[in-house]
Coordinates of C-alpha atoms in Angstrom, one line a residue:
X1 CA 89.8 115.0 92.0
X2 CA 91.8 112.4 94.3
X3 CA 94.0 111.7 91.6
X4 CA 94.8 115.1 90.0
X5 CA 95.6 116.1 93.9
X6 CA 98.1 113.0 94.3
X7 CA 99.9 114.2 90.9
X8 CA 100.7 117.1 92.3
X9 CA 103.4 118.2 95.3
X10 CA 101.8 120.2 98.3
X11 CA 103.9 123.3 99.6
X12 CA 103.8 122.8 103.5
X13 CA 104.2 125.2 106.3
X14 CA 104.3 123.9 109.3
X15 CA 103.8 126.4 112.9
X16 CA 105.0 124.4 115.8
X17 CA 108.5 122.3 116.9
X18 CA 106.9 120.0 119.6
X19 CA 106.5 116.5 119.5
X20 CA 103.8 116.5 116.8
X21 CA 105.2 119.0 114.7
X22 CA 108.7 116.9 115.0
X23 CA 107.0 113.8 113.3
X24 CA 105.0 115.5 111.4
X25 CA 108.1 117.3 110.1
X26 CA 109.9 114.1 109.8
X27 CA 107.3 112.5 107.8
X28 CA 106.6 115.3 105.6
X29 CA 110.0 115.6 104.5
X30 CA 110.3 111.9 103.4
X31 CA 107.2 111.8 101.2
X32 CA 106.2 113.5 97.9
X33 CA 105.2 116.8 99.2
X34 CA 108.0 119.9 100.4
X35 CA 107.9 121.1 103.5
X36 CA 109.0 124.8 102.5
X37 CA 109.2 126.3 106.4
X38 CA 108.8 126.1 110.0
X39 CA 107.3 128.3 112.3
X40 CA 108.1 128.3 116.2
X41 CA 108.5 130.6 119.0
X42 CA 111.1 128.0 120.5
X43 CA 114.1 128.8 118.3
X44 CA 116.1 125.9 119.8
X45 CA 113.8 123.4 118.5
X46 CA 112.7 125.1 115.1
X47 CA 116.2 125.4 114.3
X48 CA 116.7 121.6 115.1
X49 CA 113.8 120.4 113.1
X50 CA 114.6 123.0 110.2
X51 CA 118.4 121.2 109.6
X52 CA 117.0 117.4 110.0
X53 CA 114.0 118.5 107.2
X54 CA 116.4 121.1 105.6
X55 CA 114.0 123.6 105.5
X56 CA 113.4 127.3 106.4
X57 CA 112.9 128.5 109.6
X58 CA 111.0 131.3 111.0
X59 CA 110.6 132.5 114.8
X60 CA 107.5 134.9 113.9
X61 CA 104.4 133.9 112.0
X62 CA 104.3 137.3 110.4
X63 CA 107.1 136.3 108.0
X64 CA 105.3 133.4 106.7
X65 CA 105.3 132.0 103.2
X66 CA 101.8 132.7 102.1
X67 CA 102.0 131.1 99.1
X68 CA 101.6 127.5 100.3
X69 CA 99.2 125.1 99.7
X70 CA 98.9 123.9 103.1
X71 CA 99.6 125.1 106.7
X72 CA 99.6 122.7 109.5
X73 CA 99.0 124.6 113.3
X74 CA 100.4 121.6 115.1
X75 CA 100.5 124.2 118.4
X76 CA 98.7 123.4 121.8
X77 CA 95.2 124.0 122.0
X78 CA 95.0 127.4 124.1
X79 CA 97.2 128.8 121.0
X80 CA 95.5 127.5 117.7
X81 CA 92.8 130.9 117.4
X82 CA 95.5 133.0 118.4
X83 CA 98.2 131.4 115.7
X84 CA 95.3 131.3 113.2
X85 CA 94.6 135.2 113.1
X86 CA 98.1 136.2 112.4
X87 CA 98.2 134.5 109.4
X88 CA 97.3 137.4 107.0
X89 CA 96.8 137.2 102.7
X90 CA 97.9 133.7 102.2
X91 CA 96.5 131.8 99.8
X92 CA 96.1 127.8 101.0
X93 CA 94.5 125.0 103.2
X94 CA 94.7 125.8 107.0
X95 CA 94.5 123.1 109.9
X96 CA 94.8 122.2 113.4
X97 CA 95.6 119.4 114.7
X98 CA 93.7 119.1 117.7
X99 CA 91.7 116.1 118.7
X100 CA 89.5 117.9 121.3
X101 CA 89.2 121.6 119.0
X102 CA 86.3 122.2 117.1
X103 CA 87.0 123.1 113.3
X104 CA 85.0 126.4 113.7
X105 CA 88.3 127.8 115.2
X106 CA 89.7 128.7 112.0
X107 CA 86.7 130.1 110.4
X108 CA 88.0 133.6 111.3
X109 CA 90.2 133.4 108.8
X110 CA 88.5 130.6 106.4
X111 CA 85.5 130.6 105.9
X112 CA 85.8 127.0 103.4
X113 CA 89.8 126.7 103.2
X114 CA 90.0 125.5 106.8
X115 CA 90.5 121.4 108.1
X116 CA 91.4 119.3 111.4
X117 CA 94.2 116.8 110.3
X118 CA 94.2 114.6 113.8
X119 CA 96.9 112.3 113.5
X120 CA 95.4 109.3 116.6
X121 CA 98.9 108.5 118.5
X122 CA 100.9 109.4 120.6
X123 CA 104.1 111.6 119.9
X124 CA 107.3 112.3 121.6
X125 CA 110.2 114.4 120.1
X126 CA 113.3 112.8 118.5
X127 CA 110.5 109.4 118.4
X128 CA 110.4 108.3 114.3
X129 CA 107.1 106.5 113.9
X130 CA 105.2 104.4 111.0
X131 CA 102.7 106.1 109.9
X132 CA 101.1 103.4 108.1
X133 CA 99.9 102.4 111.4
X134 CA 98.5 105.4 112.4
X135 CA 94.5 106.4 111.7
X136 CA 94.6 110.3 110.9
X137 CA 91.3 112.2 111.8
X138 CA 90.2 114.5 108.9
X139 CA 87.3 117.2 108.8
X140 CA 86.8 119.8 106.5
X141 CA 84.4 122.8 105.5
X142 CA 84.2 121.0 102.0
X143 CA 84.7 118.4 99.4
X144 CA 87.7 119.6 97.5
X145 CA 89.8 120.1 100.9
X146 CA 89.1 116.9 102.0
X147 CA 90.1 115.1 99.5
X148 CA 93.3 117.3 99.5
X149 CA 93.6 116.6 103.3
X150 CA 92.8 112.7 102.5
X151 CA 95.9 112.5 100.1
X152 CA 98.1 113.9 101.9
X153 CA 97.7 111.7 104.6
X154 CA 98.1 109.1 102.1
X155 CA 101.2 110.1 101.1
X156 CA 102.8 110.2 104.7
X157 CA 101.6 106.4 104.4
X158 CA 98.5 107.4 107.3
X159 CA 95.2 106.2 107.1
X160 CA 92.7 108.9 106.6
X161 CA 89.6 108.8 108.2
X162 CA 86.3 111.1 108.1
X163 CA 85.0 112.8 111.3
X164 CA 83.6 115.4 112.7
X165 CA 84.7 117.8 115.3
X166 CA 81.7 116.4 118.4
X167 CA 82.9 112.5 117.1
X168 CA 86.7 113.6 117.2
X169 CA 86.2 115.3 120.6
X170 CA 85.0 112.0 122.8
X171 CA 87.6 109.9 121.2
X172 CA 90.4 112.3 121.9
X173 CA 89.0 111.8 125.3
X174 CA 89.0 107.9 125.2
X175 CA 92.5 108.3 123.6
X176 CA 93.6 110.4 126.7
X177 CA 92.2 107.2 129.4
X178 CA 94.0 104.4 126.8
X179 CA 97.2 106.2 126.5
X180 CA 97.7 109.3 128.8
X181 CA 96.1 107.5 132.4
X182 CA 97.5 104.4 130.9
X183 CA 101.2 106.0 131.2
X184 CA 100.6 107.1 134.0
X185 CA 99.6 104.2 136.0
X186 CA 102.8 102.2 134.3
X187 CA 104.8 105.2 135.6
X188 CA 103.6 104.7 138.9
X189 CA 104.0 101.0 139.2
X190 CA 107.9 102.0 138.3
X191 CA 108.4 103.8 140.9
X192 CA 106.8 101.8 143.4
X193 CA 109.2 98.9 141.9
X194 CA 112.1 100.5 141.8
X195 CA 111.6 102.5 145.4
X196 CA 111.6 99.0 147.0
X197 CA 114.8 97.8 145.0
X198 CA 112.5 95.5 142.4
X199 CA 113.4 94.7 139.1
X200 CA 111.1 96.6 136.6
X201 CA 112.0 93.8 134.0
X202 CA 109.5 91.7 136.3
X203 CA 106.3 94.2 135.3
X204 CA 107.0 93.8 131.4
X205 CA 105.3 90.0 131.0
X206 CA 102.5 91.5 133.1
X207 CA 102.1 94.5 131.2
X208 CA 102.8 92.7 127.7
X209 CA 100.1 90.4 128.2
X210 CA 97.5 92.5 129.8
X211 CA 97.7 94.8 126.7
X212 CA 97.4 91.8 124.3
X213 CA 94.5 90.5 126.7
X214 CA 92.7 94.3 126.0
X215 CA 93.4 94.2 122.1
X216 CA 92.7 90.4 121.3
X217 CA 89.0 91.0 123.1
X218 CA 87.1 92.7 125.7
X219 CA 89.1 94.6 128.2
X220 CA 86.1 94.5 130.3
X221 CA 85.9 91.2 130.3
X222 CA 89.5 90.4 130.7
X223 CA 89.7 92.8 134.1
X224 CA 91.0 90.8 136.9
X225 CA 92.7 92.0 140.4
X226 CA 91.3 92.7 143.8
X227 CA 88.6 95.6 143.3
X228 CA 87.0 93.1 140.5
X229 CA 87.0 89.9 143.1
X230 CA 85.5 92.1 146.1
X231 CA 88.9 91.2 148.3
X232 CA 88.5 93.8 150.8
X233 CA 91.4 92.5 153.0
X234 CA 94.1 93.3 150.2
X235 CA 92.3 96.3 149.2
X236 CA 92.8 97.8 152.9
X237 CA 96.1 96.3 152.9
X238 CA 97.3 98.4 149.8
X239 CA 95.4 101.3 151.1
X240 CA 97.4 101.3 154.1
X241 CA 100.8 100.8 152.6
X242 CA 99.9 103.2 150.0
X243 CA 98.7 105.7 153.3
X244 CA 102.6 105.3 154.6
X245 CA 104.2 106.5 151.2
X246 CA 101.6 109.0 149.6
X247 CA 98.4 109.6 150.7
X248 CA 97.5 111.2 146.6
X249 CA 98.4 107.9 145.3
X250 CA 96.1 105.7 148.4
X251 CA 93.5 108.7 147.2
X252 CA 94.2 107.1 143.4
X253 CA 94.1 103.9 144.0
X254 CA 90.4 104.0 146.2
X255 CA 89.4 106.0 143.4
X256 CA 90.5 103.0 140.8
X257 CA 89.2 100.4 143.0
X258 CA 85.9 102.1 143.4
X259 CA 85.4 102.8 139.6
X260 CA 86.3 98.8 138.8
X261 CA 83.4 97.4 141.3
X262 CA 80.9 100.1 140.2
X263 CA 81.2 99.9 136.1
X264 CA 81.2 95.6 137.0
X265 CA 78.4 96.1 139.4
X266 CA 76.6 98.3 136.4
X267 CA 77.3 96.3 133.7

């Protein structure tokens, strides 16, 4: 079944223009398969991704092609049911690519025809990425649309994986602590740097090599700094220096500091 699917180029729609639908649009375009139209609300950014990919675009769903083999909802989560039930008489494989939606979503309108394609990265528009390093999520109501789903992901170069929607769900919400909070925290310790006229070139060895530390081994065992040690004098030192510039971020960093001791303390 694998192999008669690979033979064979999949007509994609694609509903979305953010920063997944961008790479998906980028990657889709560049492999076997033909990307035959875009849907998006946002005209400006359909119309962009439509002349890179060459494609058709669409600003309402009710125009869609339904003769394609596959359409990707690559739309934020609150919109996916909402997308889902104004696609009317077409004929292919729907998914969503949510990491934190449950497949049953889309069995309004499929009851078997329906996946979750979860590319695992993070995406930002006008960002090309390798997709050969990226692990892609797949779950789906039955054999033959999985293996579809599982060859198209090899075709974008991806690596497909099987899960379901409860195993997807907790490690879109482990992605969102390694990535998202992760982000966060690096965009704070920017502008803390740069508010006091420091060089952010002097945080990249740090952060280089304490992201190597967490993917070499144990990040639990490679935590270091002063809520790990128990060095309550620099603790209330940063508190207070943190109280002077923001009292959300002094509320951030007790919160940090507290979680360290306590999941050491536990452990």
């Amino acid at each position: 079944m694998a192999s008669e699917i690979e033979s064979n180029t999949l007509k994609i729609v694609l509903v979305g223009s953010g920063n997944l639908a961008y790479s998906l649009a980028i990657a889709i375009s560049k492999s076997q398969n033909q990307l035959i139209q875009i849907v998006s609300t946002n005209s400006k950014r359909g119309l962009e991704l439509s002349s890179l990919t060459k494609t058709e675009f669409i600003p309402n769903i009710s125009n869609v092609n339904t003769n394609a083999d596959l359409y990707i909802l690559a739309v934020p989560d609150i919109e996916i049911s909402n997308v889902a039930q104004n696609l009317i008489n077409f004929k292919g494989i729907v998914v969503h690519t949510s990491g934190s939606t449950p497949v049953e979503v889309l069995e309004k309108i499929c009851t078997s025809s329906c996946g979750v394609f979860y590319p695992f990265q993070t995406f930002t528009y006008s960002r090309a990425l390798n997709y050969s390093d990226i692990p892609v999520c797949i779950e789906a109501k039955n054999n033959s649309t999985f293996e579809l789903l599982r060859s198209f992901a090899f075709a974008l170069g991806a690596k497909p994986i099987r899960m379901d929607s409860e195993t997807r769900k907790w490690l879109h919400l482990s992605g969102v602590f390694a990535c998202n909070f992760v982000n966060h925290m690096l965009s704070v310790s920017h502008i803390l740097a740069q508010e006091n006229d420091i060089d952010v070139a002097l945080l990249k060895p740090l952060i280089l090599e304490t992201v190597n530390k967490a993917l070499e081994g144990n990040p639990f065992e490679s935590q270091t700094g002063p809520a790990l040690r128990g060095d309550s004098v620099t603790l209330k030192r940063h508190y207070a220096m943190l109280g002077q510039l923001d009292e959300e971020l002094r509320d951030l960093y007790i919160s940090l500091s507290t979680s360290i001791e306590r999941l050491h303390k536990e452990m």
